[in-house]
């Protein structure tokens, strides 16, 4: 049987939470200010930053725009944090 993809990866959700919080603070925004820019609730931002929720692609796009960055860069930051905290996790080979 092929390897099954985990539908919930708590370490990855935590890494995204850390990346979002770090990028928000780097942009010198409060949760409320980011929420307004991204057209979401401050409670949603709080849930994301405490790893109690994970964003949809649409929310990820809105958050990135609210932070003034590309979605790719926010995801890359979350991936960097994830890989630093999970060194035994197999890396995907570079496709270039």
mmCIF file of C-alpha atoms in Angstrom:
data_model
loop_
_atom_site.group_PDB
_atom_site.id
_atom_site.type_symbol
_atom_site.label_atom_id
_atom_site.label_comp_id
_atom_site.label_asym_id
_atom_site.label_seq_id
_atom_site.Cartn_x
_atom_site.Cartn_y
_atom_site.Cartn_z
ATOM 1 C CA UNK A 1 0.000 0.000 0.000
ATOM 2 C CA UNK A 2 1.267 3.491 -0.816
ATOM 3 C CA UNK A 3 2.237 5.866 1.967
ATOM 4 C CA UNK A 4 -0.782 7.804 3.186
ATOM 5 C CA UNK A 5 -0.558 11.544 3.564
ATOM 6 C CA UNK A 6 -1.315 12.779 7.058
ATOM 7 C CA UNK A 7 -4.371 15.035 6.977
ATOM 8 C CA UNK A 8 -3.372 16.813 10.175
ATOM 9 C CA UNK A 9 0.250 17.681 10.874
ATOM 10 C CA UNK A 10 0.407 19.490 14.202
ATOM 11 C CA UNK A 11 4.083 20.417 13.804
ATOM 12 C CA UNK A 12 3.387 22.036 10.441
ATOM 13 C CA UNK A 13 0.391 23.945 11.820
ATOM 14 C CA UNK A 14 2.598 25.152 14.688
ATOM 15 C CA UNK A 15 5.323 26.193 12.240
ATOM 16 C CA UNK A 16 2.781 28.214 10.250
ATOM 17 C CA UNK A 17 1.538 29.814 13.484
ATOM 18 C CA UNK A 18 5.072 30.883 14.335
ATOM 19 C CA UNK A 19 5.747 32.177 10.816
ATOM 20 C CA UNK A 20 2.541 34.219 10.784
ATOM 21 C CA UNK A 21 3.244 35.732 14.189
ATOM 22 C CA UNK A 22 6.846 36.559 13.275
ATOM 23 C CA UNK A 23 5.878 38.143 9.968
ATOM 24 C CA UNK A 24 3.080 40.150 11.591
ATOM 25 C CA UNK A 25 5.470 41.463 14.233
ATOM 26 C CA UNK A 26 8.110 42.200 11.574
ATOM 27 C CA UNK A 27 5.461 44.258 9.740
ATOM 28 C CA UNK A 28 4.769 46.039 13.054
ATOM 29 C CA UNK A 29 1.080 45.124 12.963
ATOM 30 C CA UNK A 30 -1.245 44.130 15.758
ATOM 31 C CA UNK A 31 -3.524 41.161 15.271
ATOM 32 C CA UNK A 32 -6.390 43.618 14.851
ATOM 33 C CA UNK A 33 -4.554 45.591 12.153
ATOM 34 C CA UNK A 34 -3.678 42.457 10.201
ATOM 35 C CA UNK A 35 -7.244 41.224 10.558
ATOM 36 C CA UNK A 36 -8.549 44.463 9.087
ATOM 37 C CA UNK A 37 -6.079 44.373 6.197
ATOM 38 C CA UNK A 38 -6.875 40.716 5.452
ATOM 39 C CA UNK A 39 -10.644 41.120 5.959
ATOM 40 C CA UNK A 40 -10.799 38.439 8.653
ATOM 41 C CA UNK A 41 -11.529 38.615 12.365
ATOM 42 C CA UNK A 42 -8.867 39.293 14.977
ATOM 43 C CA UNK A 43 -10.062 36.108 16.663
ATOM 44 C CA UNK A 44 -9.183 34.151 13.503
ATOM 45 C CA UNK A 45 -5.684 35.673 13.532
ATOM 46 C CA UNK A 46 -5.361 34.668 17.185
ATOM 47 C CA UNK A 47 -6.503 31.116 16.408
ATOM 48 C CA UNK A 48 -3.976 30.888 13.552
ATOM 49 C CA UNK A 49 -1.119 32.228 15.684
ATOM 50 C CA UNK A 50 -1.886 29.756 18.476
ATOM 51 C CA UNK A 51 -2.155 26.817 16.037
ATOM 52 C CA UNK A 52 -5.809 26.235 16.851
ATOM 53 C CA UNK A 53 -6.777 26.744 13.196
ATOM 54 C CA UNK A 54 -5.099 26.487 9.824
ATOM 55 C CA UNK A 55 -5.877 28.764 6.887
ATOM 56 C CA UNK A 56 -7.558 27.933 3.614
ATOM 57 C CA UNK A 57 -5.759 28.981 0.446
ATOM 58 C CA UNK A 58 -8.022 32.012 0.187
ATOM 59 C CA UNK A 59 -7.249 33.034 3.769
ATOM 60 C CA UNK A 60 -3.536 32.416 3.186
ATOM 61 C CA UNK A 61 -3.649 34.738 0.185
ATOM 62 C CA UNK A 62 -5.491 37.444 2.144
ATOM 63 C CA UNK A 63 -3.061 37.152 5.080
ATOM 64 C CA UNK A 64 -0.071 37.435 2.769
ATOM 65 C CA UNK A 65 -1.473 40.525 1.090
ATOM 66 C CA UNK A 66 -2.291 41.992 4.506
ATOM 67 C CA UNK A 67 1.342 41.478 5.483
ATOM 68 C CA UNK A 68 2.530 43.045 2.229
ATOM 69 C CA UNK A 69 4.287 39.902 1.078
ATOM 70 C CA UNK A 70 3.928 37.119 -1.446
ATOM 71 C CA UNK A 71 2.061 34.006 -0.351
ATOM 72 C CA UNK A 72 5.117 32.014 -1.464
ATOM 73 C CA UNK A 73 7.304 33.840 1.067
ATOM 74 C CA UNK A 74 4.941 33.211 3.978
ATOM 75 C CA UNK A 75 4.753 29.521 3.098
ATOM 76 C CA UNK A 76 8.545 29.342 2.700
ATOM 77 C CA UNK A 77 8.991 30.831 6.183
ATOM 78 C CA UNK A 78 6.604 28.260 7.659
ATOM 79 C CA UNK A 79 8.476 25.497 5.837
ATOM 80 C CA UNK A 80 11.831 26.767 7.140
ATOM 81 C CA UNK A 81 10.554 26.747 10.727
ATOM 82 C CA UNK A 82 9.015 23.293 10.233
ATOM 83 C CA UNK A 83 12.212 21.817 8.824
ATOM 84 C CA UNK A 84 14.325 23.303 11.624
ATOM 85 C CA UNK A 85 12.090 21.706 14.229
ATOM 86 C CA UNK A 86 11.740 18.355 12.393
ATOM 87 C CA UNK A 87 15.186 17.472 11.020
ATOM 88 C CA UNK A 88 14.323 13.776 10.666
ATOM 89 C CA UNK A 89 11.400 14.555 8.327
ATOM 90 C CA UNK A 90 12.377 13.450 4.789
ATOM 91 C CA UNK A 91 12.949 16.360 2.445
ATOM 92 C CA UNK A 92 11.288 16.512 -0.962
ATOM 93 C CA UNK A 93 13.961 16.424 -3.681
ATOM 94 C CA UNK A 94 14.530 19.630 -5.612
ATOM 95 C CA UNK A 95 12.582 19.486 -8.883
ATOM 96 C CA UNK A 96 14.933 21.788 -10.847
#
